[in-house]
Short mmCIF file of C-alpha atoms in Angstrom, two decimals:
data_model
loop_
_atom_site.label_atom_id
_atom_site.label_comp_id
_atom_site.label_asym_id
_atom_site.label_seq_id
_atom_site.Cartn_x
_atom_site.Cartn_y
_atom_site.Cartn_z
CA UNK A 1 94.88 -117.94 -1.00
CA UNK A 2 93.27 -120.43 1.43
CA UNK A 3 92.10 -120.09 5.28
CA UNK A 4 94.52 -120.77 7.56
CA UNK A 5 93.84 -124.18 9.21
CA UNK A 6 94.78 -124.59 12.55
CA UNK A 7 94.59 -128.15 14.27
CA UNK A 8 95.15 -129.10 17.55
CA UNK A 9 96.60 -132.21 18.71
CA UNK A 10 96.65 -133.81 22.02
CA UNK A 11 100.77 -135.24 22.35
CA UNK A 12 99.31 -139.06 21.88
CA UNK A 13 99.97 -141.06 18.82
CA UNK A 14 96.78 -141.96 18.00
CA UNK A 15 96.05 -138.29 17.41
CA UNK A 16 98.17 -139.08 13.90
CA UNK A 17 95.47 -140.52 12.38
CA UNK A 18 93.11 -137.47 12.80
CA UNK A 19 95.58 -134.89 11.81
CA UNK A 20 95.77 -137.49 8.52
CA UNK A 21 92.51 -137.39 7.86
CA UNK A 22 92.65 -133.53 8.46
CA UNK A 23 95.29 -132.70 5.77
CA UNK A 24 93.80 -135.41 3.51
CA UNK A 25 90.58 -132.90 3.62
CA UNK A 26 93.04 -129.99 2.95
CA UNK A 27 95.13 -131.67 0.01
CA UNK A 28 91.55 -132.32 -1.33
CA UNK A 29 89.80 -128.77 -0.63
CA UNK A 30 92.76 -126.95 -2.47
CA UNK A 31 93.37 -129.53 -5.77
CA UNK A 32 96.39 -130.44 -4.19
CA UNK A 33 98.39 -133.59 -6.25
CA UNK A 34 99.08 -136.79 -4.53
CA UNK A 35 102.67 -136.09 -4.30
CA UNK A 36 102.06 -132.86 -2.72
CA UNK A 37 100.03 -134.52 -0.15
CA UNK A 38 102.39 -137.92 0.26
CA UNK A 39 104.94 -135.37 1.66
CA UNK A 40 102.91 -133.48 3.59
CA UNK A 41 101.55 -136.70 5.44
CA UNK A 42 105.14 -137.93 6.03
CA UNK A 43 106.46 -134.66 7.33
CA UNK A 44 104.04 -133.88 9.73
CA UNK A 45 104.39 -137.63 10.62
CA UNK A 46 107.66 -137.65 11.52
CA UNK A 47 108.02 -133.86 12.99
CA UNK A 48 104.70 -134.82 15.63
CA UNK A 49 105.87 -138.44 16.37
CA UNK A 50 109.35 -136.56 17.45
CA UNK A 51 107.86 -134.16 19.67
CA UNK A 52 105.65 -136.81 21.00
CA UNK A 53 108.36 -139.24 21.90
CA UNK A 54 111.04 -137.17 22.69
CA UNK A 55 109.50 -134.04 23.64
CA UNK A 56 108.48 -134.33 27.15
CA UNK A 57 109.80 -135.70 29.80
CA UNK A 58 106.74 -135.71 31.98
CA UNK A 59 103.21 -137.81 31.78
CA UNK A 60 101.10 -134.39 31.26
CA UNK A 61 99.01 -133.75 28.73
CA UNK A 62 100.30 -131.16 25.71
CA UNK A 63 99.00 -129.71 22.85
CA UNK A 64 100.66 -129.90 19.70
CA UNK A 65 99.40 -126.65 17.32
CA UNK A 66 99.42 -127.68 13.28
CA UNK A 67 98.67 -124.35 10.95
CA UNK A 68 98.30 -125.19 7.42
CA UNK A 69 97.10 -122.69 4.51
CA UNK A 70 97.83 -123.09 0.83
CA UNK A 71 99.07 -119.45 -0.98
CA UNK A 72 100.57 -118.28 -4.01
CA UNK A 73 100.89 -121.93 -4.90
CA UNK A 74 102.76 -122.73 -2.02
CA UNK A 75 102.01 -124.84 0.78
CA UNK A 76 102.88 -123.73 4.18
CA UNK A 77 102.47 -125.96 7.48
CA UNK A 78 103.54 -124.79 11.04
CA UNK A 79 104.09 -126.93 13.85
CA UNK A 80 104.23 -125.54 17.17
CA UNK A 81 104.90 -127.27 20.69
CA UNK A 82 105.86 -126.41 23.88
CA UNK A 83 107.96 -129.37 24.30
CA UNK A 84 111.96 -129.30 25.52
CA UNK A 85 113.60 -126.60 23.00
CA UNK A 86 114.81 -128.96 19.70
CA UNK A 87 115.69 -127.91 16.31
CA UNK A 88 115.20 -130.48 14.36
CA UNK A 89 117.31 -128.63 11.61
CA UNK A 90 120.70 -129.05 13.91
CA UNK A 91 120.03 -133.04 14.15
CA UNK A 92 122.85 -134.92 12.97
CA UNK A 93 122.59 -136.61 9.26
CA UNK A 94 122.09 -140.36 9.29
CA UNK A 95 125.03 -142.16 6.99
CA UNK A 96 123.03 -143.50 4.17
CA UNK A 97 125.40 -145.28 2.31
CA UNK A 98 126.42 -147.52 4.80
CA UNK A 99 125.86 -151.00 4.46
CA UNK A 100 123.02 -152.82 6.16
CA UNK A 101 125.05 -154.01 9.22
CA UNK A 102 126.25 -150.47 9.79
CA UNK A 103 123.25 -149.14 9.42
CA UNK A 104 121.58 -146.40 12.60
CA UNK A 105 117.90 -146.41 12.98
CA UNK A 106 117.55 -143.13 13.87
CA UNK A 107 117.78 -139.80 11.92
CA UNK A 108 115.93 -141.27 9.33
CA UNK A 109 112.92 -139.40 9.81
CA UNK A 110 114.24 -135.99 9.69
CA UNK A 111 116.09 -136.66 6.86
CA UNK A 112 113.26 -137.47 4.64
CA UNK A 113 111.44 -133.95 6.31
CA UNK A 114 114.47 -132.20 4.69
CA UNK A 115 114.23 -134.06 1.64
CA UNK A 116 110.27 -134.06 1.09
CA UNK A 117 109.63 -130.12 2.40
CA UNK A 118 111.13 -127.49 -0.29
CA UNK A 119 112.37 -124.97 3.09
CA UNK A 120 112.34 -125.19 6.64
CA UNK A 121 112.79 -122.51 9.45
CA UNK A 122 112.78 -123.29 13.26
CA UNK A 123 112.69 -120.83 15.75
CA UNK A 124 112.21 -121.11 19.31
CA UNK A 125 109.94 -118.30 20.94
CA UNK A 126 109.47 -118.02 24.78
CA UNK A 127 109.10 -121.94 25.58
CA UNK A 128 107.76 -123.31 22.45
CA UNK A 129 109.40 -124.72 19.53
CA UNK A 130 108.11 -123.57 16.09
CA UNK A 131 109.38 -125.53 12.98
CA UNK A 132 107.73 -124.08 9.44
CA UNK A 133 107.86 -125.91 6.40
CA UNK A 134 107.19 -125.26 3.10
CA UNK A 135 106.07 -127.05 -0.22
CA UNK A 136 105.69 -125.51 -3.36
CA UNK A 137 102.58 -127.12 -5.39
CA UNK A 138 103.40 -127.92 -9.48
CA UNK A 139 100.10 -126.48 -10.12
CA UNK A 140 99.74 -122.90 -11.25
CA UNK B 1 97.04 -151.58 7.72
CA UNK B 2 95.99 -155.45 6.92
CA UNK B 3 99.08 -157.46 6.65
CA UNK B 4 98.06 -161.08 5.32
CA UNK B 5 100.69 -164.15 5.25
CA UNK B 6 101.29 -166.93 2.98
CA UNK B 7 103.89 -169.50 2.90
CA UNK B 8 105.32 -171.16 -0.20
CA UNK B 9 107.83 -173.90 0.42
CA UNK B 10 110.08 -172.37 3.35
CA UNK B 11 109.51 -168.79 2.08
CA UNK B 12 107.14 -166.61 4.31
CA UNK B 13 105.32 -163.87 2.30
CA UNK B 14 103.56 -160.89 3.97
CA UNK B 15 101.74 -158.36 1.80
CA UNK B 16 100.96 -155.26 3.35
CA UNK B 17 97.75 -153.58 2.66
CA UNK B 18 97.62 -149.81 3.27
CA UNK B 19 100.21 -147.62 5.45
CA UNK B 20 102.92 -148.31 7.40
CA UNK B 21 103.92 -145.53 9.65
CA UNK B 22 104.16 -145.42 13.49
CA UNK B 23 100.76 -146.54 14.68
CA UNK B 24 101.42 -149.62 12.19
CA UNK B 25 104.70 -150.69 12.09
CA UNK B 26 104.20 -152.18 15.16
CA UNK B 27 102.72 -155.29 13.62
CA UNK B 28 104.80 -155.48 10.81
CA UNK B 29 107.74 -156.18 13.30
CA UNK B 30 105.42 -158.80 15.29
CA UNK B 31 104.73 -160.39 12.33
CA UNK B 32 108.31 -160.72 11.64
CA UNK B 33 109.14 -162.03 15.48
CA UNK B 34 106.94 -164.21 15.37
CA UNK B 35 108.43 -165.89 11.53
CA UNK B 36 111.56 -165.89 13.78
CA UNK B 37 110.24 -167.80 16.56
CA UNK B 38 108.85 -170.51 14.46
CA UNK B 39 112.22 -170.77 12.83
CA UNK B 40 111.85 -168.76 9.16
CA UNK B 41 114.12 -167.07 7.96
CA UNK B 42 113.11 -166.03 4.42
CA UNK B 43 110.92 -163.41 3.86
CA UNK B 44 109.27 -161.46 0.66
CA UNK B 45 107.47 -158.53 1.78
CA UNK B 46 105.09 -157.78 -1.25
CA UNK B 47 104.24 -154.04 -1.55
CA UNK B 48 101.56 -153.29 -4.03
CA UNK B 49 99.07 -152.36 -1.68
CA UNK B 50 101.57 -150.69 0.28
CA UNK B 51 100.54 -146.79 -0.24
CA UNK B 52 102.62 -144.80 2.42
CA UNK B 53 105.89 -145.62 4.53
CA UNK B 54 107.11 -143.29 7.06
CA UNK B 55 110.59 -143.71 9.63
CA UNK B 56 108.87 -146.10 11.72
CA UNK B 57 108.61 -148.61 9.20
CA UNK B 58 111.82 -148.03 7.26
CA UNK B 59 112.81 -149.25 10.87
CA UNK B 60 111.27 -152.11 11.26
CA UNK B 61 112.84 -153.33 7.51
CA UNK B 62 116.34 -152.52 8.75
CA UNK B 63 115.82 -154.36 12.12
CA UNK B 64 114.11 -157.13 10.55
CA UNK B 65 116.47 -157.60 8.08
CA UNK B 66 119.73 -157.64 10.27
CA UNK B 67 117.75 -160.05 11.88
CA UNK B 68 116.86 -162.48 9.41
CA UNK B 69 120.40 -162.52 7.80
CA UNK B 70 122.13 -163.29 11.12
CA UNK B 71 119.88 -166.38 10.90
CA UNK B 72 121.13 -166.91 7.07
CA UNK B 73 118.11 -165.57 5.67
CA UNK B 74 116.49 -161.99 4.30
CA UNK B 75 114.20 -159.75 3.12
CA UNK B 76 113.21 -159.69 -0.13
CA UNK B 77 110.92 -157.18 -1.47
CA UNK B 78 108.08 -156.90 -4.13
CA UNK B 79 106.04 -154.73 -6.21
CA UNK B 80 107.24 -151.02 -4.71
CA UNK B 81 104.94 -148.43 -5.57
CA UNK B 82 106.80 -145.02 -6.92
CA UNK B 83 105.77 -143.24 -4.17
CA UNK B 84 107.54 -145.70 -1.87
CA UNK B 85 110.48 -146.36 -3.99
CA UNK B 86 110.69 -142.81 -3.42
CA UNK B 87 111.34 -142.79 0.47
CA UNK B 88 113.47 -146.01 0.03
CA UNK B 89 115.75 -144.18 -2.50
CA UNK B 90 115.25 -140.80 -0.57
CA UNK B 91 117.27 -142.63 2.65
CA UNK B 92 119.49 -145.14 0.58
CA UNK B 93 117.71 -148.39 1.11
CA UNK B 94 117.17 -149.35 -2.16
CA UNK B 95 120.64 -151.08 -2.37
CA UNK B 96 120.32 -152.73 0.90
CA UNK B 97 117.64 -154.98 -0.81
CA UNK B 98 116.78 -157.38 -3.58
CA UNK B 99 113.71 -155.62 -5.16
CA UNK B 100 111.63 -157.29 -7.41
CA UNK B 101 108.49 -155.82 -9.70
CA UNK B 102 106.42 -158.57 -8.84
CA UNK B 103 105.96 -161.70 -6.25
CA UNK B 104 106.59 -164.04 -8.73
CA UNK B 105 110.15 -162.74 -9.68
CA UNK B 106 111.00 -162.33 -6.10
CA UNK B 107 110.17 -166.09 -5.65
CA UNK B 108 112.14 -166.83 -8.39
CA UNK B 109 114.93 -165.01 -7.25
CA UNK B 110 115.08 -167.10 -3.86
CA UNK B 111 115.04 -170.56 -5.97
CA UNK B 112 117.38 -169.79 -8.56
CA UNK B 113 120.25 -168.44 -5.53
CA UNK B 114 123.34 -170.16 -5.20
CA UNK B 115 123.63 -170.40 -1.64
#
C-alpha cells in the first residue's frame, strides 16, 4: 500500500499542469499502466476545471485538496473543495447519440469521469464538497 | 501542445502535437477562427501526435465542426491514437466524423467526394 499523496491546488487553471506532472510521478512511482494513468489525468482534469469554473462565485483565492494513494491494487483519488455544494454525480447525462447539429457542449466531461473511474462517491461535509473516485489497476 | 498547419489545394491540415485539454484547446479553436476568417472551410485534423483529449477539446471539435459545415465544409480527422479513439467512442463522436488511419486517406477521401 502506498503513502497517501496529498496535493494542493490553488483554484487557477494553470495549476492543471502541476497536478499533471504530480500524478504522472505517482502513475510512475507505483508501476501504474498508461491506461491507468490516461484516466486518472482526464478525471482529475475535468472534476478541478469544474470546480474552478463553476465553483465560486467570487475572485478569492481557494484551495483545491487532491489525495491520491494506490492500495490493494486499487487506485483511490479524493478531491476536496470548498466551493458552492455540487454533486457532480446528480448532473444531467449529455444525449450522445444525437446528431452533430443537436449536439450540447456541456456534460461531456462528467460523463467520461463516470465512464473512465470504476466508482464514485460524493459527499458534502460542513461546506466542502468531497467527490472520491476509484480505479482498479490490471496489475496484481 | 504544438499545432503546425499545412495547406494542400483548398484543404487546411492542422496536426496536433501533444495534449489537448483546457489550457490548450484554446488554440486549437483560434486556429480554426482564424481558417474561417480567411475563407476555408475544409479541414483534416491529423492526430498521431495527439496523446491526450479531455472535454475542452472534444468542444472545440463539435463547435468547429458545426461551424465549418454551415459554411459547406468539415472536419475530417486522421490517425486517432487508441487512447483517443477511446474518449471519442466513450462520448459518441466517432460517428459524427469521417475518420481516417492516415493523412493520406483522409485527403483522398475529400477528392474522391461527390459533392
Amino acid at each position: 500500500m502506498s503513502k497517501k499523496v496529498i496535493f494542493e491546488l490553488k483554484n487557477d487553471l494553470a495549476e492543471l499542469s502541476r497536478l499533471n506532472k504530480s500524478i504522472e510521478e505517482f502513475a510512475e512511482s507505483n508501476h501504474l499502466s498508461a491506461d491507468i494513468l490516461f484516466a486518472l489525468n482526464l478525471s482529475l482534469e475535468e472534476i478541478v476545471t469544474n470546480v474552478i469554473s463553476y465553483g465560486y462565485d467570487d475572485d478569492d483565492d481557494h484551495k483545491i485538496l487532491v489525495r491520491i494513494q494506490f492500495s490493494n491494487g486499487e487506485v483511490i483519488v479524493e478531491v476536496e473543495d470548498d466551493g458552492a455544494p455540487f454533486n457532480p454525480l446528480e448532473a444531467d447525462e449529455p444525449d450522445i447519440d444525437k446528431p452533430l447539429e443537436d449536439r450540447q457542449i456541456g456534460g461531456l466531461g462528467i460523463h467520461l469521469v463516470k465512464n473512465y473511474m470504476d466508482d464514485l462517491e460524493y459527499k458534502r461535509t460542513g461546506d466542502k464538497n468531497i467527490l472520491m473516485m476509484k480505479k482498479k489497476s490490471e496489475i496484481a | 501542445m504544438k499545432i503546425s498547419e499545412d495547406k494542400k489545394g483548398e484543404i487546411v491540415i492542422l496536426s496536433l502535437n501533444g495534449k489537448l485539454d483546457v489550457t490548450t484547446s484554446g488554440d486549437f479553436e483560434t486556429k480554426i477562427l482564424n481558417m474561417i476568417d480567411k475563407g476555408e472551410n475544409k479541414l483534416i485534423v491529423d492526430c498521431c501526435q495527439l496523446d491526450y483529449i479531455s472535454s475542452s477539446g472534444l468542444r472545440v471539435f463539435i463547435v468547429g465542426s458545426k461551424k465549418l459545415k454551415n459554411l459547406g465544409g468539415e472536419i475530417v480527422i486522421s490517425s486517432l491514437k487508441d487512447s483517443i479513439r477511446n474518449v471519442f467512442d466513450c462520448v459518441g463522436f466517432s460517428p459524427l466524423f469521417r475518420i481516417y488511419d492516415s493523412e493520406e486517406e483522409a485527403l483522398k477521401s475529400y477528392y474522391t467526394q461527390n459533392r
